[in-house]
CSV table of C-alpha atoms and ligand atoms in Angstrom, one decimal:
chain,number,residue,atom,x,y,z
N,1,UNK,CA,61.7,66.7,109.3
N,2,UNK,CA,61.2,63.1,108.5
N,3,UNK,CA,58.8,61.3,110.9
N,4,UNK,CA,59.1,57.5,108.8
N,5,UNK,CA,61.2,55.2,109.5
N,6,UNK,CA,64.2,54.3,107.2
N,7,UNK,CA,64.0,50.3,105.6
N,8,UNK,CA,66.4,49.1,108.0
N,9,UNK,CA,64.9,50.2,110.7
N,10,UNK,CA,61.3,49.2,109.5
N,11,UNK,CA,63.4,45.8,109.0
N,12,UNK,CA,64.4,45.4,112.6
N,13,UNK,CA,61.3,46.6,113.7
N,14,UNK,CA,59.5,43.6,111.7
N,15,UNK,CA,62.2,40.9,112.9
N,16,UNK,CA,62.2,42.3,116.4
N,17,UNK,CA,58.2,42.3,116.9
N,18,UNK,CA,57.5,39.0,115.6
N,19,UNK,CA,60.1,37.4,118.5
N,20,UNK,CA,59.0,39.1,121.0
N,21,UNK,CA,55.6,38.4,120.1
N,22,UNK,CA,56.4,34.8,119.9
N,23,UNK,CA,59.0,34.4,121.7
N,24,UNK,CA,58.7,36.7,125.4
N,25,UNK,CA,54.9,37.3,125.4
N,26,UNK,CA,53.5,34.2,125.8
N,27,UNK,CA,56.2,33.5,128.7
N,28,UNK,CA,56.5,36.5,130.7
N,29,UNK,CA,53.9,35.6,132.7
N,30,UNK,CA,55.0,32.3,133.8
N,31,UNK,CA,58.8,34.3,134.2
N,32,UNK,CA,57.4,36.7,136.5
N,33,UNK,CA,55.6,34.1,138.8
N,34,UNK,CA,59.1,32.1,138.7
N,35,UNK,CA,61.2,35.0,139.6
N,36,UNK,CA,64.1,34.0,136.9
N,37,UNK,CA,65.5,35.3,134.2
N,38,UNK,CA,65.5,33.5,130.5
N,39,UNK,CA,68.9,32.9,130.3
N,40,UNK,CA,68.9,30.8,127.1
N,41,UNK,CA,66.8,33.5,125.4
N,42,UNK,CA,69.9,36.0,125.1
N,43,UNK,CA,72.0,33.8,123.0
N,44,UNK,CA,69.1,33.8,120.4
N,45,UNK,CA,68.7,37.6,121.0
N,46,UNK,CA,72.5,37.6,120.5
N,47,UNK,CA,72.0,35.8,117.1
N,48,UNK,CA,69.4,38.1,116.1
N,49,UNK,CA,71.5,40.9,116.1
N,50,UNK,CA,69.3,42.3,119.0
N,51,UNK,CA,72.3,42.8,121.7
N,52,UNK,CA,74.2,45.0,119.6
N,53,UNK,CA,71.9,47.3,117.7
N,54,UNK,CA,74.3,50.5,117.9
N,55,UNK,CA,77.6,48.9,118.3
N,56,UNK,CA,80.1,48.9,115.4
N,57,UNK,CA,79.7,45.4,113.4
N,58,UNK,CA,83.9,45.1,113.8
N,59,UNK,CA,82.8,44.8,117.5
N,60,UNK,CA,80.0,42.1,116.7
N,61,UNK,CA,77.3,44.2,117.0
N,62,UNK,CA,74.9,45.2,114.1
N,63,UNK,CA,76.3,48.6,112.9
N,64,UNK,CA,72.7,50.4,113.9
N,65,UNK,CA,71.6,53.7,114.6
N,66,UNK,CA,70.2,54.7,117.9
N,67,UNK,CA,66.3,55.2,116.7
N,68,UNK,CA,66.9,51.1,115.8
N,69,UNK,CA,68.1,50.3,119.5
N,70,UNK,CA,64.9,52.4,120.7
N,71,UNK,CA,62.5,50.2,118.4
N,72,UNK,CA,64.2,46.7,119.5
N,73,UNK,CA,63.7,48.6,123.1
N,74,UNK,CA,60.1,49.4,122.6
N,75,UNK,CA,59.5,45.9,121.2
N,76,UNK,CA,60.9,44.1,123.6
N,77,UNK,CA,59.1,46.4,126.1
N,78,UNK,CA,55.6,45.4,124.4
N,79,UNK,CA,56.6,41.9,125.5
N,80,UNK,CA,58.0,42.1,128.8
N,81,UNK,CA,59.9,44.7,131.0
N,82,UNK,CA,62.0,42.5,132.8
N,83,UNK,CA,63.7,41.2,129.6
N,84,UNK,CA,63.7,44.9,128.4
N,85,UNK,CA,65.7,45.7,131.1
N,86,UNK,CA,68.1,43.2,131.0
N,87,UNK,CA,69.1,44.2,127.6
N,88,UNK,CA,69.0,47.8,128.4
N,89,UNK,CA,71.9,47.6,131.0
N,90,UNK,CA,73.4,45.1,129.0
N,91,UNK,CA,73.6,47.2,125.7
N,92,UNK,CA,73.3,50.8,127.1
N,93,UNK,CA,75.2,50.9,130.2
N,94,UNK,CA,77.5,48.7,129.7
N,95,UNK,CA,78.4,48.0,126.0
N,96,UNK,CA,77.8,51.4,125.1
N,97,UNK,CA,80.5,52.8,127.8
N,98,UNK,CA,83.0,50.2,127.2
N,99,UNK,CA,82.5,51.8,122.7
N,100,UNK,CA,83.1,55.5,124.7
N,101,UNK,CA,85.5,54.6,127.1
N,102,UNK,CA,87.1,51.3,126.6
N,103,UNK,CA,90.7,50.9,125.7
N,104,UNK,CA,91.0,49.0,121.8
N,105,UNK,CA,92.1,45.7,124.2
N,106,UNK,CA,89.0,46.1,126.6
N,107,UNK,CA,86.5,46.4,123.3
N,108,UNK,CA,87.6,43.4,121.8
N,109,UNK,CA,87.8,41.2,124.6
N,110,UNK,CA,84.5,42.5,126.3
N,111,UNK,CA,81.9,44.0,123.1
N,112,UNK,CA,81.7,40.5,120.8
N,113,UNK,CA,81.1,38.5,123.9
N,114,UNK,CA,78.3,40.6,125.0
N,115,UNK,CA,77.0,41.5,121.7
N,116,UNK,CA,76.6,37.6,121.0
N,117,UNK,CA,75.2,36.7,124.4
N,118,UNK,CA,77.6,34.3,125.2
N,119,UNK,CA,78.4,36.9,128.5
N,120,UNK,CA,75.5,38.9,130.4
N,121,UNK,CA,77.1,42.4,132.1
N,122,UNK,CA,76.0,44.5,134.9
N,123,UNK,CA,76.8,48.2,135.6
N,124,UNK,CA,77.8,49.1,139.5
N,125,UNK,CA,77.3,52.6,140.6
N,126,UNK,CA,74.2,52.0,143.1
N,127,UNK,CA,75.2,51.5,146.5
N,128,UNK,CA,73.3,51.7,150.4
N,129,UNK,CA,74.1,55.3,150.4
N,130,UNK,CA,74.7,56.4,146.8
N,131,UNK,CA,71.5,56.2,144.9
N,132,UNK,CA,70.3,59.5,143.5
N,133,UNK,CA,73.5,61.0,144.9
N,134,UNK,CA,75.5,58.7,142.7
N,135,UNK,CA,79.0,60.7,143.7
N,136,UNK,CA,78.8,59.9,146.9
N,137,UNK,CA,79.9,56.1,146.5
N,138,UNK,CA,82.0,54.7,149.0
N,139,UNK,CA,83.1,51.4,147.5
N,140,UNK,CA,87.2,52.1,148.0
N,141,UNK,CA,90.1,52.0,144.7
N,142,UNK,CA,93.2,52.0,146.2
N,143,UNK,CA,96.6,51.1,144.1
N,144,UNK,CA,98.7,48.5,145.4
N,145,UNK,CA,102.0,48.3,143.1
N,146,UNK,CA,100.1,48.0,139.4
N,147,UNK,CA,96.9,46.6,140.6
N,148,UNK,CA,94.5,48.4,142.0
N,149,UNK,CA,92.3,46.7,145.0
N,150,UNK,CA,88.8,47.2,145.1
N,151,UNK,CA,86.7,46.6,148.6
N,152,UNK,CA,83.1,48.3,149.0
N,153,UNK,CA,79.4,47.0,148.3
N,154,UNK,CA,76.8,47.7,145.8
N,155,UNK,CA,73.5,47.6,145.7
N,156,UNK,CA,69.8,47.2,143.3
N,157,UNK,CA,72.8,46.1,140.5
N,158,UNK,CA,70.7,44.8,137.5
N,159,UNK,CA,71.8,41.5,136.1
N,160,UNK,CA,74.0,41.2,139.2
N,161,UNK,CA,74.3,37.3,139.5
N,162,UNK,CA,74.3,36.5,135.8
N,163,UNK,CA,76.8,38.4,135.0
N,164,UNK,CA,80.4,37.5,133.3
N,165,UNK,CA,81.7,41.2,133.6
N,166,UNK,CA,81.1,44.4,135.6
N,167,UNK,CA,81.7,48.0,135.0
N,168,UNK,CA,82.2,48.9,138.6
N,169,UNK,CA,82.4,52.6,139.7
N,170,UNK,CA,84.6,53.7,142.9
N,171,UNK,CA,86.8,56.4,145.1
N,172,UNK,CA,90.0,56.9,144.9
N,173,UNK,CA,90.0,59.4,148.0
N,174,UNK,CA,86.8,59.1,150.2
N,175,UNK,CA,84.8,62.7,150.4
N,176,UNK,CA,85.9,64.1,146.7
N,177,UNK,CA,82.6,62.8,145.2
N,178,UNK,CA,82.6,63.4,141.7
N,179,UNK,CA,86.5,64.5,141.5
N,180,UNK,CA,87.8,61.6,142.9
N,181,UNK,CA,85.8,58.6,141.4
N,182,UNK,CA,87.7,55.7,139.0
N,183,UNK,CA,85.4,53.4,136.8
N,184,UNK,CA,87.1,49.4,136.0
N,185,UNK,CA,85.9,46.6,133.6
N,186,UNK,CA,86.5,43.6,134.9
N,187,UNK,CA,85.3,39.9,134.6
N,188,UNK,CA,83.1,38.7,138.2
N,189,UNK,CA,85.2,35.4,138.2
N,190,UNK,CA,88.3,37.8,140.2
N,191,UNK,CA,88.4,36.7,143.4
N,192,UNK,CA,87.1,38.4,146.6
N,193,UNK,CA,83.7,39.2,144.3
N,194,UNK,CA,80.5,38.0,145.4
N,195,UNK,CA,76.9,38.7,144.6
N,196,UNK,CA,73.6,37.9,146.5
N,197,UNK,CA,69.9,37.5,145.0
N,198,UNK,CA,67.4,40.1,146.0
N,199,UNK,CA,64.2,39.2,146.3
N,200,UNK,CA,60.8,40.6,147.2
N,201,UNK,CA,60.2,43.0,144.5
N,202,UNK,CA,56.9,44.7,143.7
N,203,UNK,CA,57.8,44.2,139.9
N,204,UNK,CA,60.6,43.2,136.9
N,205,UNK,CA,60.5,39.8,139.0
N,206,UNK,CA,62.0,38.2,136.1
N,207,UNK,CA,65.3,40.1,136.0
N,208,UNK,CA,67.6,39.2,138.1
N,209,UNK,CA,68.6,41.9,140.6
N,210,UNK,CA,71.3,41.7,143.2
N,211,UNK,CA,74.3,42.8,145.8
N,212,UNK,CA,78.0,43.3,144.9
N,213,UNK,CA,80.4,42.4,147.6
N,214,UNK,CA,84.2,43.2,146.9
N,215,UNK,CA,86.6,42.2,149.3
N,216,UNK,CA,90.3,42.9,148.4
N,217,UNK,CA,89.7,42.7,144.4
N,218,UNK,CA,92.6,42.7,142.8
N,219,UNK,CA,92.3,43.8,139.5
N,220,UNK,CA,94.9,45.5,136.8
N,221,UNK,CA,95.6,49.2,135.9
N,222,UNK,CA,94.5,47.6,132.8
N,223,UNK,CA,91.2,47.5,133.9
N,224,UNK,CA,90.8,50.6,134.8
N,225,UNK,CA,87.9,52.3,132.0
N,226,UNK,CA,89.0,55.8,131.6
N,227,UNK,CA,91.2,58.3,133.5
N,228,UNK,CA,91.0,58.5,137.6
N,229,UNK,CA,89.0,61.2,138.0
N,230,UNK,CA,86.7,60.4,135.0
N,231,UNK,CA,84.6,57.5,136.7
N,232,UNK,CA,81.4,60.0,137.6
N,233,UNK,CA,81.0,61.5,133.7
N,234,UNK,CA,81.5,58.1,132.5
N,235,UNK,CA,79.0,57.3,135.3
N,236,UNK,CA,76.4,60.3,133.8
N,237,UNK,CA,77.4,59.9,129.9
N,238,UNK,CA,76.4,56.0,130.5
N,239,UNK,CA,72.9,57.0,132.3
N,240,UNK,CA,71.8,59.3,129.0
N,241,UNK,CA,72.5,56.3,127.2
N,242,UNK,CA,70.7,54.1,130.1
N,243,UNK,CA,67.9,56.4,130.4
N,244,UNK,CA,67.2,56.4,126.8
N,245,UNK,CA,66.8,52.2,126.8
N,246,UNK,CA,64.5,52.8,129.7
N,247,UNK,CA,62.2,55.5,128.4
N,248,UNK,CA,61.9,53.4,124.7
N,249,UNK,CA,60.8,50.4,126.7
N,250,UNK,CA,58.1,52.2,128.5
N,251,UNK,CA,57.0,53.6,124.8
N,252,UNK,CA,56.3,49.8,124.8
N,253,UNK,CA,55.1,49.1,127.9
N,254,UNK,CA,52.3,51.9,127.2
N,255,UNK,CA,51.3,50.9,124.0
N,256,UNK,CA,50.9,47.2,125.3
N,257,UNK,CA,48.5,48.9,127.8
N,258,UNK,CA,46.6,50.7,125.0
N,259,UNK,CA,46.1,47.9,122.7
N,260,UNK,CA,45.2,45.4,125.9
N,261,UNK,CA,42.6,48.2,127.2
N,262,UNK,CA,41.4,48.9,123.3
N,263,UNK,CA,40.8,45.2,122.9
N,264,UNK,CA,39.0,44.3,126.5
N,265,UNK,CA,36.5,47.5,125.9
N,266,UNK,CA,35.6,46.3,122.5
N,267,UNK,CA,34.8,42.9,123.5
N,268,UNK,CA,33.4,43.6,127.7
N,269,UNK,CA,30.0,44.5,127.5
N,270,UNK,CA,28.1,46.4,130.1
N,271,UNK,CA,24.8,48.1,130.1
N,272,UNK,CA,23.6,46.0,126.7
N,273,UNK,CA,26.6,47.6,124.7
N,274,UNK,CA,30.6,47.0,124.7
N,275,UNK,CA,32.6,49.7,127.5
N,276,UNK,CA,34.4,51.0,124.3
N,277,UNK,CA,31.2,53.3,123.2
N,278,UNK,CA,30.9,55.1,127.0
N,279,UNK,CA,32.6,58.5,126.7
N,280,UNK,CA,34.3,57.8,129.9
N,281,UNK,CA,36.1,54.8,128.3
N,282,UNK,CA,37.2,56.5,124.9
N,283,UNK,CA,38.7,59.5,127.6
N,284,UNK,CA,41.1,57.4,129.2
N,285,UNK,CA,42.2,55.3,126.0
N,286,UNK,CA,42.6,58.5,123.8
N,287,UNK,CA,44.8,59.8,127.0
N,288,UNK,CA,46.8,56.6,126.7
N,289,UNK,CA,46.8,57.3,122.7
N,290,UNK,CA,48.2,60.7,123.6
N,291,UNK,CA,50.6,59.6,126.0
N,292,UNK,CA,52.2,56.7,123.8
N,293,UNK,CA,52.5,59.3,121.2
N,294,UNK,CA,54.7,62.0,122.7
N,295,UNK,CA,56.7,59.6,124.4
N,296,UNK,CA,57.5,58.1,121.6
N,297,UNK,CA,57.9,61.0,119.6
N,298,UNK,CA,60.3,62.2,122.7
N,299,UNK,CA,62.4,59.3,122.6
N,300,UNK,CA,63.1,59.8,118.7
N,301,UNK,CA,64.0,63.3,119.1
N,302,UNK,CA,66.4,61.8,121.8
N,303,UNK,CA,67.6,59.4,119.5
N,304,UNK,CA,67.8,61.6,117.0
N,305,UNK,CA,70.4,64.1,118.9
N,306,UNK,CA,72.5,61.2,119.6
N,307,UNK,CA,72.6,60.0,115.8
N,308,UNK,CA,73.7,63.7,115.5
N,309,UNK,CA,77.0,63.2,117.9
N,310,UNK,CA,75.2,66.1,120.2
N,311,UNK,CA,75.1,65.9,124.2
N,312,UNK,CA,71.9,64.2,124.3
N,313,UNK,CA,71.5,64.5,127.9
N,314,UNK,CA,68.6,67.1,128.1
N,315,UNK,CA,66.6,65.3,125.7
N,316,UNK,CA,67.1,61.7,127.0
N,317,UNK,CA,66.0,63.2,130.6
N,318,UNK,CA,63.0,64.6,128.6
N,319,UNK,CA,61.8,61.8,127.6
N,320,UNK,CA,62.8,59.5,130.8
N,321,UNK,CA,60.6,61.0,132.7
N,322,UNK,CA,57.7,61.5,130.5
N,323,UNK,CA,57.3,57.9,129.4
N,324,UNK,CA,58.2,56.7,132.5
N,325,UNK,CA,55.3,58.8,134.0
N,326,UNK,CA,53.4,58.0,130.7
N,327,UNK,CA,54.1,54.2,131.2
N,328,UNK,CA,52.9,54.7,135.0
N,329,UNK,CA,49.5,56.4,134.1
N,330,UNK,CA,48.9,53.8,131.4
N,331,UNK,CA,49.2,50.5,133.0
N,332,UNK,CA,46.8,52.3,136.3
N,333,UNK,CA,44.3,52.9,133.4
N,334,UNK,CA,44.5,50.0,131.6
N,335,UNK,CA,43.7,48.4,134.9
N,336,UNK,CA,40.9,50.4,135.3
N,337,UNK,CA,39.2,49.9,132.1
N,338,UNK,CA,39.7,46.0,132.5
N,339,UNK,CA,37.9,46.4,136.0
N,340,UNK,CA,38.0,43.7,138.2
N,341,UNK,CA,39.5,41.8,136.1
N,342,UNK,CA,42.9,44.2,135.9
N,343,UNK,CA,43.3,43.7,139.2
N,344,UNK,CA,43.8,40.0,138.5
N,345,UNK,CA,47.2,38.3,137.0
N,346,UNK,CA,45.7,36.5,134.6
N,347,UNK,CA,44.9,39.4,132.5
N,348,UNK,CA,48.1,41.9,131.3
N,349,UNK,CA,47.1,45.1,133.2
N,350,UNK,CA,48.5,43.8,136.6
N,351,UNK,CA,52.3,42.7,135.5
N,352,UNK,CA,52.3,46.1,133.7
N,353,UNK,CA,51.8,48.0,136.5
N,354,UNK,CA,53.5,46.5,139.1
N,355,UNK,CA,56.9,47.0,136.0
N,356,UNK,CA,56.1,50.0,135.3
N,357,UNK,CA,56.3,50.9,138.9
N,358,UNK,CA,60.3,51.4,139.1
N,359,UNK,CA,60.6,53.7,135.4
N,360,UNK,CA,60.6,56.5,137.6
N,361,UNK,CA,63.1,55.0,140.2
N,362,UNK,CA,65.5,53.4,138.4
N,363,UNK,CA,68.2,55.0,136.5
N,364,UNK,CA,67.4,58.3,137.4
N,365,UNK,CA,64.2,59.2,139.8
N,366,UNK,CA,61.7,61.5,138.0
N,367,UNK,CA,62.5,63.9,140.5
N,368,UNK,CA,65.9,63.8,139.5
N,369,UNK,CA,65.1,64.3,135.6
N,370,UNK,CA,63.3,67.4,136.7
N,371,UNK,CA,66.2,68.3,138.6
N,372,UNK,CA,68.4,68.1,135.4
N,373,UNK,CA,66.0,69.6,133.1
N,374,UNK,CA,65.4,72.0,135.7
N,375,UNK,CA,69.3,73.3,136.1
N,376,UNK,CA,69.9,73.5,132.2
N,377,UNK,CA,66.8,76.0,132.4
N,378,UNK,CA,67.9,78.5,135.3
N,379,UNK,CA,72.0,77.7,135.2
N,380,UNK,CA,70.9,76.4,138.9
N,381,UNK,CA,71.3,73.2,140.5
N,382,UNK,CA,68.9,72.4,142.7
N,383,UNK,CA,70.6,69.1,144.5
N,384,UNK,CA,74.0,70.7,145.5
T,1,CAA,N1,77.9,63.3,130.6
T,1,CAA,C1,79.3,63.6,130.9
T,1,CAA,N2,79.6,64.3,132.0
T,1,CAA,C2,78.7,64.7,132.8
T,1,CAA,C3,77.3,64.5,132.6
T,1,CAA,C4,77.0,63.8,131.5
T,1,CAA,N3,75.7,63.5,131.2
T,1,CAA,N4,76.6,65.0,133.7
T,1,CAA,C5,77.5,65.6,134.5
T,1,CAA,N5,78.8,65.4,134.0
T,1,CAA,C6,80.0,65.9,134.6
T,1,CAA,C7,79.9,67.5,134.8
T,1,CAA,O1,80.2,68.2,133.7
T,1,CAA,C8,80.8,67.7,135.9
T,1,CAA,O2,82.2,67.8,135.4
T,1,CAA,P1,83.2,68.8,136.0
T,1,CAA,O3,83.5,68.5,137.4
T,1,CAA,O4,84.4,68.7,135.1
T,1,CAA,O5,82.6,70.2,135.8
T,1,CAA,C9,80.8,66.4,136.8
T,1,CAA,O6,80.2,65.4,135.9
T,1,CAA,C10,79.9,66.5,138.0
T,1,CAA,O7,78.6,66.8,137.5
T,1,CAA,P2,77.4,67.4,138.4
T,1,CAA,O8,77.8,68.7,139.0
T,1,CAA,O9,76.2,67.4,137.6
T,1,CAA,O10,77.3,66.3,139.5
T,1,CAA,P3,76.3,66.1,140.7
T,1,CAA,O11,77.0,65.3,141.8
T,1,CAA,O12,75.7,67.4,141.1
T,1,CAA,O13,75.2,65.1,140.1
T,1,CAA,C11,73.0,64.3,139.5
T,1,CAA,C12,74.1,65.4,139.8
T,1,CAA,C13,72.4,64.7,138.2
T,1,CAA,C14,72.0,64.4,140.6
T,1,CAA,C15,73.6,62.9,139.4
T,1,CAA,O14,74.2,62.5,140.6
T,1,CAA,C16,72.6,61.9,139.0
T,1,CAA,O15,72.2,61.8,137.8
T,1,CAA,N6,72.0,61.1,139.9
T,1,CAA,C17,71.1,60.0,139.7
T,1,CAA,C18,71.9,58.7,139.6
T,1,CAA,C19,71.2,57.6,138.9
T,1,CAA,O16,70.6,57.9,137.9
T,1,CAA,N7,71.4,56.4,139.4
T,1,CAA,C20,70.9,55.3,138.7
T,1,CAA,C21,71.8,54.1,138.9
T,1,CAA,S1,72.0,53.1,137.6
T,1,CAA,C22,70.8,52.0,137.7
T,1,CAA,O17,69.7,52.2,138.1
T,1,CAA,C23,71.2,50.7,137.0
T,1,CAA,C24,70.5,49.5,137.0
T,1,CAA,O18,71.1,48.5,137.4
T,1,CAA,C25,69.1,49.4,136.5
């Protein structure tokens, strides 16, 4: 058992670190009180290698393993989780699938536009009535000569109204959940698709969020991402590539909580003396410490099955929901050590909290990790 990391990933780690740092930290704030996303930051990421990591270099991506797409996802996550999430559906739900599923035409038109930046993509399974019950979408596939024509809505769609190209998930025959469900790949220029803005979140105010309205979409058989009746595993074998992104950018989300909370105890004083020498204080950080840890050491056993070729769906769900709960638990302390102060948005505490707030909603609900985790262990499912 090795527990270092190998020179190229210590080398993306470095290159990846010193953007965000200099790059996403010093803006987030001003990001989240604008409610947009960077735009002009992907193409650099793109550049940087940074929206490929595990995708083959003959695609345009930088021939990584997966423990290097969880470190650009933990750095990135240091800096700010709406970024961090942009990328994650960007690299692991939707490049990823189209390297799994994709036809050789679909992976070289779609995987070195989105690799360089040049296009953002978004992944549509969520819809009003298909959240956690993701085979229970509604949005219609019905053939029409060799087209297929797509009409349904989707809804909480990352990315949604940036983005050049959509994976889009749908029925072929209403009522045959899982059995009957057909994904497509196709660019959001087709006509009869629209998106609309959503607004008023609690957190990840940066990223853009959004609606998907299709009307009559006409697209090709050719479009069509794996066999009708394979849209739901492509749906699942996506999300343990999805859930892993999420749970490596909490890693960083936590240990940007730590070092804030570290750094405001050593310097706040309080009763003559800094807050880091009361017993109280040192509890909750070396609970943080702990926390960071195991998360992070779950994520690279994660990563570590998928470098293998193995089902990593067990594992990634593992570690989805502990450092998403981690993530939770350290942004409420860091608030708490910083006082009243951490209650304000001039200091980190506050944005951290209200981002880490949706890691156990999005992509998977906590409860439904435990749900997974729980029906490996006793052969019974529990949400049937
Ligand atoms: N990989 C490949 N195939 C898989 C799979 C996986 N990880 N998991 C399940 N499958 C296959 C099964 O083998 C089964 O195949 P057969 O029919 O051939 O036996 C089929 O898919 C059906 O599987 P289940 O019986 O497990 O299906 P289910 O309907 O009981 O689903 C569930 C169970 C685990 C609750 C699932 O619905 C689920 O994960 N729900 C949560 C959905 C979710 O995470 N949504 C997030 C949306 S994306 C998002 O948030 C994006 C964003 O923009 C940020």
């Amino acid at each position: 058992m090795d527990f270092g990391l190998s020179p190229e990933q210590r080398m993306i780690q470095e290159s990846v670190r010193k953007f965000a740092r200099e790059r996403i930290l010093p803006n987030a704030r001003e990001w989240d009180l604008a409610q947009e996303f960077p735009r002009a930051l992907l193409s650099d990421m793109g550049r940087l290698g940074y929206l490929g990591v595990p995708i083959p270099e003959e695609y345009g991506g930088a021939g990584l393993d997966y423990i290097a797409e969880a470190i650009v996802f933990e750095e990135i996550g240091y800096a700010d989780s709406s970024v961090r999430t942009t990328l994650s559906v960007q690299m692991s739900l939707v490049e990823l699938t189209l390297l799994k599923w994709g036809t050789e035409a679909q992976k070289q038109h779609f995987l070195p536009r989105l690799c360089s930046g040049e296009w953002i993509g978004s992944f549509g399974l969520t819809e009003p009535n298909a959240g956690s019950d993701a085979a229970n979408v509604q949005t219609t596939a019905r053939r029409d000569g060799d087209d297929w024509l797509l009409n349904g809505q989707k809804v909480w769609i990352s990315n949604a109204n940036l983005a050049d190209m959509a994976i889009i998930f749908a029925q072929t025959e209403l009522g045959s959940k899982s059995k009957g469900m057909v994904a497509f790949v196709l660019e959001t220029m087709t006509p009869g698709y629209s998106t609309r803005k959503m607004t008023g979140k609690l957190g990840l105010r940066a990223s853009d969020t959004g609606e998907i309205f299709m009307e009559n979409v006409r697209v090709p058989d050719s479009a069509r991402l794996g066999k009708v009746g394979e849209g739901f595993k492509i749906a699942m074998s996506a999300l343990d590539n999805g859930r892993y992104g999420v749970a490596s950018g909490c890693v960083g989300a936590a240990q940007h909580a730590l070092d804030a909370s570290v750094k405001y105890a050593r310097e706040r004083i309080a009763f003559g003396k800094p807050i880091a020498g009361f017993q109280m204080i040192q509890d909750m950080l070396a609970q943080m410490k702990v926390d960071v840890e195991a998360a992070r050491l779950l994520v690279y056993q994660a990563g570590w099955t998928k470098n293998q070729g193995l089902v990593s769906t067990i594992p990634v769900s593992i570690a989805k929901y502990f450092a998403a709960e981690a993530g939770k638990r350290a942004a409420d302390a860091a608030i708490q050590i910083h006082g009243g102060y951490g209650f304000s948005d001039e200091f980190v505490p506050e944005r951290l909290w209200r981002d880490m707030r949706v890691a156990s909603l999005y992509e998977g609900t906590s409860q439904i990790q435990k749900l997974i985790i729980g029906r490996d262990l006793t052969g019974i499912a529990a949400f049937e």
